[in-house]
PDB file of C-alpha atoms in Angstrom:
ATOM      1  CA  MET A 201       0.000   0.000   0.000  1.00 66.00           C
ATOM      2  CA  LEU A 202       1.326   3.444  -0.996  1.00 75.00           C
ATOM      3  CA  GLY A 203       0.030   6.582   0.670  1.00 74.00           C
ATOM      4  CA  ASN A 204      -1.954   7.403   3.806  1.00 77.00           C
ATOM      5  CA  ASN A 205      -2.421   4.098   5.610  1.00 75.00           C
ATOM      6  CA  ALA A 206      -5.170   5.240   7.955  1.00 78.00           C
ATOM      7  CA  ARG A 207      -7.200   6.820   5.135  1.00 82.00           C
ATOM      8  CA  PHE A 208      -6.856   3.702   3.008  1.00 77.00           C
ATOM      9  CA  THR A 209      -8.145   1.532   5.848  1.00 77.00           C
ATOM     10  CA  SER A 210     -11.070   3.871   6.560  1.00 82.00           C
ATOM     11  CA  LEU A 211     -12.137   3.941   2.899  1.00 84.00           C
ATOM     12  CA  SER A 212     -11.593   0.302   2.022  1.00 85.00           C
ATOM     13  CA  GLY A 213     -11.917  -1.568   5.283  1.00 83.00           C
ATOM     14  CA  GLN A 214      -8.681  -3.339   4.384  1.00 81.00           C
ATOM     15  CA  LYS A 215      -5.685  -3.190   6.689  1.00 78.00           C
ATOM     16  CA  SER A 216      -2.441  -3.616   4.772  1.00 82.00           C
ATOM     17  CA  SER A 217       0.693  -4.822   6.521  1.00 89.00           C
ATOM     18  CA  VAL A 218       3.050  -3.968   3.622  1.00 91.00           C
ATOM     19  CA  HIS A 219       3.709  -0.265   3.087  1.00 92.00           C
ATOM     20  CA  LEU A 220       5.608   1.031   0.052  1.00 95.00           C
ATOM     21  CA  ALA A 221       8.033   3.930  -0.288  1.00 95.00           C
ATOM     22  CA  PHE A 222       9.978   5.084  -3.366  1.00 95.00           C
ATOM     23  CA  LEU A 223      13.596   5.998  -2.631  1.00 96.00           C
ATOM     24  CA  GLY A 224      15.898   8.000  -4.847  1.00 96.00           C
ATOM     25  CA  TRP A 225      19.394   6.597  -5.251  1.00 97.00           C
ATOM     26  CA  GLY A 226      21.354   7.538  -2.155  1.00 96.00           C
ATOM     27  CA  GLN A 227      18.258   8.316  -0.073  1.00 96.00           C
ATOM     28  CA  GLY A 228      18.548   6.923   3.419  1.00 97.00           C
ATOM     29  CA  LEU A 229      22.328   7.288   3.327  1.00 96.00           C
ATOM     30  CA  SER A 230      23.390  10.633   1.848  1.00 93.00           C
ATOM     31  CA  TYR A 231      20.083  12.496   2.190  1.00 94.00           C
ATOM     32  CA  GLY A 232      16.650  12.187   3.761  1.00 94.00           C
ATOM     33  CA  LYS A 233      15.654  10.151   6.804  1.00 95.00           C
ATOM     34  CA  SER A 234      18.138   7.356   7.487  1.00 97.00           C
ATOM     35  CA  PHE A 235      17.145   3.807   6.599  1.00 98.00           C
ATOM     36  CA  VAL A 236      16.028   2.282   9.901  1.00 97.00           C
ATOM     37  CA  PRO A 237      13.925   5.261  11.107  1.00 97.00           C
ATOM     38  CA  LEU A 238      12.347   5.250   7.636  1.00 96.00           C
ATOM     39  CA  PHE A 239      11.577   1.528   7.888  1.00 97.00           C
ATOM     40  CA  GLN A 240       9.898   2.188  11.222  1.00 96.00           C
ATOM     41  CA  THR A 241       7.419   4.558   9.556  1.00 93.00           C
ATOM     42  CA  LEU A 242       6.497   1.829   7.057  1.00 93.00           C
ATOM     43  CA  GLY A 243       6.039  -1.069   9.457  1.00 84.00           C
ATOM     44  CA  PRO A 244       5.131  -3.722  10.130  1.00 93.00           C
ATOM     45  CA  VAL A 245       6.540  -4.779   6.717  1.00 96.00           C
ATOM     46  CA  PRO A 246       8.271  -2.073   4.638  1.00 96.00           C
ATOM     47  CA  MET A 247       8.580  -2.310   0.874  1.00 97.00           C
ATOM     48  CA  ILE A 248      11.350  -0.133  -0.543  1.00 98.00           C
ATOM     49  CA  HIS A 249      11.455   0.711  -4.231  1.00 97.00           C
ATOM     50  CA  LEU A 250      14.937   1.672  -5.430  1.00 97.00           C
ATOM     51  CA  ASN A 251      15.060   4.342  -8.153  1.00 96.00           C
ATOM     52  CA  THR A 252      18.195   5.284 -10.098  1.00 97.00           C
ATOM     53  CA  THR A 253      17.255   8.960  -9.892  1.00 96.00           C
ATOM     54  CA  SER A 254      17.949  11.579  -7.243  1.00 91.00           C
ATOM     55  CA  GLY A 255      14.977  12.423  -5.074  1.00 76.00           C
ATOM     56  CA  ALA A 256      15.801  16.119  -5.293  1.00 68.00           C
ATOM     57  CA  SER A 257      16.562  16.588  -8.982  1.00 74.00           C
ATOM     58  CA  LYS A 258      14.718  13.570 -10.418  1.00 81.00           C
ATOM     59  CA  LYS A 259      17.728  13.156 -12.703  1.00 93.00           C
ATOM     60  CA  GLU A 260      19.342   9.767 -13.135  1.00 96.00           C
ATOM     61  CA  VAL A 261      22.462   9.494 -10.982  1.00 96.00           C
ATOM     62  CA  VAL A 262      23.436   5.888 -11.753  1.00 98.00           C
ATOM     63  CA  THR A 263      22.644   3.599 -14.683  1.00 98.00           C
ATOM     64  CA  PRO A 264      22.020  -0.144 -14.531  1.00 98.00           C
ATOM     65  CA  ALA A 265      25.374  -0.697 -16.243  1.00 98.00           C
ATOM     66  CA  GLN A 266      27.122   1.398 -13.583  1.00 98.00           C
ATOM     67  CA  ILE A 267      25.396  -0.542 -10.791  1.00 98.00           C
ATOM     68  CA  ALA A 268      26.563  -3.781 -12.413  1.00 98.00           C
ATOM     69  CA  ALA A 269      30.122  -2.392 -12.515  1.00 98.00           C
ATOM     70  CA  GLY A 270      30.051  -1.671  -8.778  1.00 98.00           C
ATOM     71  CA  ALA A 271      29.468   2.099  -8.854  1.00 98.00           C
ATOM     72  CA  GLY A 272      26.528   1.806  -6.461  1.00 98.00           C
ATOM     73  CA  ASP A 273      28.140  -0.551  -3.960  1.00 98.00           C
ATOM     74  CA  THR A 274      28.550   2.011  -1.179  1.00 98.00           C
ATOM     75  CA  TYR A 275      24.808   2.601  -1.147  1.00 98.00           C
ATOM     76  CA  LEU A 276      23.918  -1.080  -1.467  1.00 98.00           C
ATOM     77  CA  ILE A 277      26.281  -2.090   1.336  1.00 98.00           C
ATOM     78  CA  ALA A 278      24.747   0.559   3.614  1.00 98.00           C
ATOM     79  CA  LEU A 279      21.291  -0.773   2.765  1.00 98.00           C
ATOM     80  CA  ASN A 280      22.437  -4.344   3.483  1.00 98.00           C
ATOM     81  CA  GLN A 281      23.614  -3.258   6.919  1.00 98.00           C
ATOM     82  CA  ALA A 282      20.405  -1.337   7.622  1.00 98.00           C
ATOM     83  CA  ILE A 283      18.280  -4.368   6.663  1.00 98.00           C
ATOM     84  CA  SER A 284      20.319  -6.440   9.114  1.00 98.00           C
ATOM     85  CA  GLN A 285      19.813  -3.832  11.816  1.00 98.00           C
ATOM     86  CA  TRP A 286      16.074  -3.725  11.079  1.00 98.00           C
ATOM     87  CA  GLY A 287      15.981  -7.476  11.738  1.00 97.00           C
ATOM     88  CA  SER A 288      12.396  -8.001  10.596  1.00 97.00           C
ATOM     89  CA  GLY A 289      10.485  -8.669   7.395  1.00 98.00           C
ATOM     90  CA  ILE A 290      11.147  -6.317   4.478  1.00 98.00           C
ATOM     91  CA  TYR A 291      10.711  -6.225   0.706  1.00 98.00           C
ATOM     92  CA  ILE A 292      13.152  -4.504  -1.649  1.00 98.00           C
ATOM     93  CA  ARG A 293      11.787  -3.704  -5.125  1.00 98.00           C
ATOM     94  CA  PRO A 294      14.703  -2.615  -7.349  1.00 98.00           C
ATOM     95  CA  MET A 295      13.966  -0.579 -10.469  1.00 98.00           C
ATOM     96  CA  ALA A 296      10.442  -1.853 -11.095  1.00 97.00           C
ATOM     97  CA  GLU A 297       8.728  -1.471 -14.489  1.00 96.00           C
ATOM     98  CA  MET A 298      12.111  -1.557 -16.169  1.00 97.00           C
ATOM     99  CA  ASN A 299      10.295  -2.102 -19.484  1.00 96.00           C
ATOM    100  CA  ASN A 300       8.326   1.143 -19.115  1.00 95.00           C
ATOM    101  CA  SER A 301       9.950   3.895 -21.192  1.00 96.00           C
ATOM    102  CA  GLY A 302       8.721   6.489 -18.710  1.00 94.00           C
ATOM    103  CA  ASN A 303      11.267   5.301 -16.152  1.00 96.00           C
ATOM    104  CA  ALA A 304      14.877   6.505 -16.168  1.00 97.00           C
ATOM    105  CA  TRP A 305      16.194   2.937 -15.806  1.00 98.00           C
ATOM    106  CA  SER A 306      14.162   1.608 -18.742  1.00 97.00           C
ATOM    107  CA  GLY A 307      15.921  -0.192 -21.569  1.00 98.00           C
ATOM    108  CA  PHE A 308      14.270   1.658 -24.459  1.00 98.00           C
ATOM    109  CA  THR A 309      12.856   5.062 -25.315  1.00 97.00           C
ATOM    110  CA  ALA A 310       9.186   5.493 -26.199  1.00 96.00           C
ATOM    111  CA  SER A 311      10.126   5.223 -29.882  1.00 97.00           C
ATOM    112  CA  GLY A 312      11.863   1.886 -29.302  1.00 97.00           C
ATOM    113  CA  ALA A 313      15.444   3.142 -29.487  1.00 98.00           C
ATOM    114  CA  PRO A 314      17.842   1.312 -27.133  1.00 98.00           C
ATOM    115  CA  LYS A 315      19.391   3.342 -24.310  1.00 98.00           C
ATOM    116  CA  PRO A 316      23.141   2.880 -23.737  1.00 97.00           C
ATOM    117  CA  GLY A 317      23.876   1.530 -20.265  1.00 98.00           C
ATOM    118  CA  HIS A 318      20.253   0.445 -19.818  1.00 98.00           C
ATOM    119  CA  SER A 319      19.964  -2.701 -21.920  1.00 98.00           C
ATOM    120  CA  PRO A 320      18.106  -5.739 -20.605  1.00 98.00           C
ATOM    121  CA  ALA A 321      21.521  -7.397 -20.155  1.00 98.00           C
ATOM    122  CA  ASP A 322      22.725  -4.419 -18.071  1.00 98.00           C
ATOM    123  CA  TYR A 323      19.549  -4.548 -16.007  1.00 98.00           C
ATOM    124  CA  LYS A 324      19.855  -8.275 -15.290  1.00 98.00           C
ATOM    125  CA  LYS A 325      23.415  -7.874 -14.053  1.00 98.00           C
ATOM    126  CA  ALA A 326      22.478  -4.865 -11.916  1.00 98.00           C
ATOM    127  CA  PHE A 327      19.535  -6.736 -10.403  1.00 98.00           C
ATOM    128  CA  ALA A 328      21.692  -9.769  -9.597  1.00 98.00           C
ATOM    129  CA  ARG A 329      24.323  -7.523  -7.969  1.00 98.00           C
ATOM    130  CA  ILE A 330      21.676  -5.826  -5.844  1.00 98.00           C
ATOM    131  CA  TYR A 331      20.286  -9.236  -4.857  1.00 99.00           C
ATOM    132  CA  LEU A 332      23.642 -10.674  -3.836  1.00 98.00           C
ATOM    133  CA  ILE A 333      24.843  -7.637  -1.890  1.00 98.00           C
ATOM    134  CA  LEU A 334      21.577  -7.103  -0.026  1.00 98.00           C
ATOM    135  CA  HIS A 335      21.302 -10.762   0.988  1.00 98.00           C
ATOM    136  CA  GLY A 336      24.927 -10.585   2.147  1.00 98.00           C
ATOM    137  CA  GLY A 337      27.508 -13.195   3.101  1.00 98.00           C
ATOM    138  CA  THR A 338      31.275 -13.443   2.959  1.00 98.00           C
ATOM    139  CA  ALA A 339      33.179 -11.348   0.444  1.00 98.00           C
ATOM    140  CA  ALA A 340      34.612 -14.521  -1.083  1.00 98.00           C
ATOM    141  CA  THR A 341      31.210 -16.126  -1.633  1.00 98.00           C
ATOM    142  CA  ILE A 342      29.571 -12.987  -3.022  1.00 98.00           C
ATOM    143  CA  SER A 343      32.566 -12.164  -5.212  1.00 98.00           C
ATOM    144  CA  ALA A 344      32.645 -15.638  -6.732  1.00 98.00           C
ATOM    145  CA  LYS A 345      29.002 -15.316  -7.764  1.00 98.00           C
ATOM    146  CA  LEU A 346      29.492 -11.790  -9.118  1.00 98.00           C
ATOM    147  CA  GLN A 347      32.585 -12.742 -11.072  1.00 98.00           C
ATOM    148  CA  ALA A 348      30.780 -15.738 -12.578  1.00 98.00           C
ATOM    149  CA  LEU A 349      28.303 -13.210 -13.993  1.00 98.00           C
ATOM    150  CA  GLY A 350      31.098 -11.023 -15.391  1.00 98.00           C
ATOM    151  CA  MET A 351      31.028  -8.392 -12.645  1.00 98.00           C
ATOM    152  CA  PRO A 352      33.695  -7.229 -10.177  1.00 98.00           C
ATOM    153  CA  GLY A 353      33.660  -8.657  -6.676  1.00 98.00           C
ATOM    154  CA  ILE A 354      33.499  -6.923  -3.297  1.00 98.00           C
ATOM    155  CA  THR A 355      36.146  -6.588  -0.594  1.00 97.00           C
ATOM    156  CA  GLN A 356      34.252  -6.912   2.696  1.00 97.00           C
ATOM    157  CA  ASP A 357      32.055  -9.458   4.412  1.00 98.00           C
ATOM    158  CA  LEU A 358      28.434  -8.398   4.785  1.00 98.00           C
ATOM    159  CA  PRO A 359      25.697  -9.253   7.283  1.00 98.00           C
ATOM    160  CA  SER A 360      23.497 -12.119   6.124  1.00 98.00           C
ATOM    161  CA  ASN A 361      19.877 -11.186   5.350  1.00 98.00           C
ATOM    162  CA  PRO A 362      18.262 -14.490   4.422  1.00 98.00           C
ATOM    163  CA  PHE A 363      14.951 -15.184   2.730  1.00 98.00           C
ATOM    164  CA  PRO A 364      12.155 -14.930   3.883  1.00 97.00           C
ATOM    165  CA  ARG A 365      13.128 -12.046   6.194  1.00 98.00           C
ATOM    166  CA  LEU A 366      14.406 -10.195   3.130  1.00 98.00           C
ATOM    167  CA  ARG A 367      12.495 -10.621  -0.117  1.00 98.00           C
ATOM    168  CA  ILE A 368      13.757  -9.098  -3.371  1.00 98.00           C
ATOM    169  CA  ASP A 369      10.870  -8.333  -5.737  1.00 98.00           C
ATOM    170  CA  TRP A 370      11.243  -8.397  -9.547  1.00 97.00           C
ATOM    171  CA  ASN A 371       8.358  -6.329 -10.902  1.00 96.00           C
ATOM    172  CA  PRO A 372       7.964  -5.590 -14.648  1.00 95.00           C
ATOM    173  CA  LEU A 373       5.166  -3.968 -16.595  1.00 91.00           C
ATOM    174  CA  ALA A 374       3.022  -6.749 -18.047  1.00 87.00           C
ATOM    175  CA  GLY A 375       2.968  -5.716 -21.689  1.00 81.00           C
ATOM    176  CA  GLY A 376       5.860  -3.305 -22.008  1.00 88.00           C
ATOM    177  CA  SER A 377       6.006   0.258 -23.247  1.00 91.00           C
ATOM    178  CA  PRO A 378       6.903   0.339 -26.069  1.00 93.00           C
ATOM    179  CA  ARG A 379       5.334  -3.019 -26.930  1.00 90.00           C
ATOM    180  CA  ILE A 380       8.265  -4.537 -28.818  1.00 94.00           C
ATOM    181  CA  ALA A 381       9.819  -7.982 -28.456  1.00 93.00           C
ATOM    182  CA  ALA A 382      13.144  -6.659 -27.171  1.00 96.00           C
ATOM    183  CA  ASN A 383      11.305  -4.844 -24.361  1.00 95.00           C
ATOM    184  CA  ALA A 384       9.203  -7.787 -23.198  1.00 92.00           C
ATOM    185  CA  PRO A 385       9.398  -8.520 -19.458  1.00 93.00           C
ATOM    186  CA  GLN A 386      11.105 -11.851 -20.093  1.00 93.00           C
ATOM    187  CA  ALA A 387      14.106 -10.038 -21.609  1.00 96.00           C
ATOM    188  CA  TYR A 388      14.835  -8.499 -18.191  1.00 97.00           C
ATOM    189  CA  TYR A 389      14.417 -11.610 -16.028  1.00 96.00           C
ATOM    190  CA  PRO A 390      17.666 -12.175 -14.095  1.00 97.00           C
ATOM    191  CA  GLY A 391      16.933 -15.821 -13.253  1.00 96.00           C
ATOM    192  CA  ARG A 392      15.364 -17.567 -10.301  1.00 95.00           C
ATOM    193  CA  ALA A 393      18.635 -17.570  -8.387  1.00 97.00           C
ATOM    194  CA  TYR A 394      18.346 -13.778  -8.055  1.00 98.00           C
ATOM    195  CA  VAL A 395      14.604 -13.307  -7.475  1.00 98.00           C
ATOM    196  CA  ASP A 396      12.638 -14.003  -4.283  1.00 98.00           C
ATOM    197  CA  VAL A 397       9.234 -12.644  -5.320  1.00 96.00           C
ATOM    198  CA  GLU A 398       7.792 -12.061  -8.774  1.00 93.00           C
ATOM    199  CA  GLY A 399       5.189  -9.308  -9.203  1.00 90.00           C
ATOM    200  CA  VAL A 400       3.658  -7.644 -12.235  1.00 86.00           C
ATOM    201  CA  ASP A 401       1.952  -4.318 -12.923  1.00 87.00           C
ATOM    202  CA  ILE A 402      -0.977  -4.562 -15.327  1.00 83.00           C
ATOM    203  CA  TYR A 403      -3.070  -1.662 -16.628  1.00 78.00           C
ATOM    204  CA  ASP A 404      -6.095  -1.401 -18.871  1.00 69.00           C
ATOM    205  CA  GLU A 405      -4.793  -0.276 -22.244  1.00 63.00           C
ATOM    206  CA  ALA A 406      -6.166   0.399 -25.692  1.00 56.00           C
ATOM    207  CA  GLY A 407      -7.289  -2.964 -26.968  1.00 59.00           C
ATOM    208  CA  GLY A 408      -7.572  -4.378 -23.443  1.00 63.00           C
ATOM    209  CA  ALA A 409      -5.218  -5.302 -20.643  1.00 63.00           C
ATOM    210  CA  PRO A 410      -2.354  -7.632 -21.649  1.00 68.00           C
ATOM    211  CA  TRP A 411      -3.588 -10.702 -19.783  1.00 65.00           C
ATOM    212  CA  ALA A 412      -1.792 -13.173 -22.060  1.00 69.00           C
ATOM    213  CA  ALA A 413       1.516 -11.418 -21.501  1.00 65.00           C
ATOM    214  CA  THR A 414       0.896 -11.563 -17.753  1.00 65.00           C
ATOM    215  CA  GLU A 415       0.173 -15.283 -17.837  1.00 68.00           C
ATOM    216  CA  ASP A 416       3.400 -15.881 -19.769  1.00 68.00           C
ATOM    217  CA  LEU A 417       5.383 -14.468 -16.844  1.00 66.00           C
ATOM    218  CA  TYR A 418       4.300 -17.390 -14.662  1.00 61.00           C
ATOM    219  CA  LYS A 419       6.305 -19.663 -16.957  1.00 66.00           C
ATOM    220  CA  LEU A 420       9.618 -18.011 -16.040  1.00 65.00           C
TER     221      LEU A 420
END
């Protein structure tokens, strides 16, 4: 649930235990309320969406390719440590709707032109890096997995945040915008080894909602 929790409950009669917040890259570490106090405002189960943009400027500050190359590790390591300190259930939703051209981290423009540093391959590596760092473990174990995917390793051991206490959510747009084969959700799927929860956003569109495309995602 995103927004005013009390108002939502009063209008719908439904009490949600999972509360969503969108964080700009660096938020919780270099600006804004720090991670754990923020989590406390979203309890009992926070869901944190990670943007690649700055909360202040709304400009992209890191690309998926840069995350894959390790440029975002300082932020991800701080988030790993905060999740450990939180010590309770939490969802992390990195760069959702990656196949929606309206998002900075999307792979294609609205016209279907590919965006350098944002390809589906870049996204999959970035997602896997986020997954491995946030779940934590020894530097040797994490580095071996990163290097097997063609990415640089890390140099420090990290607190372990195991599933199901931490759940990493892969969340595409069902049909894709633009609706081209290269921008289909499946092109961005990093593999089951790097996904804890699979979600999908589906909207009514001209010609009807893309139900068939949604059903195809359950085959991944």
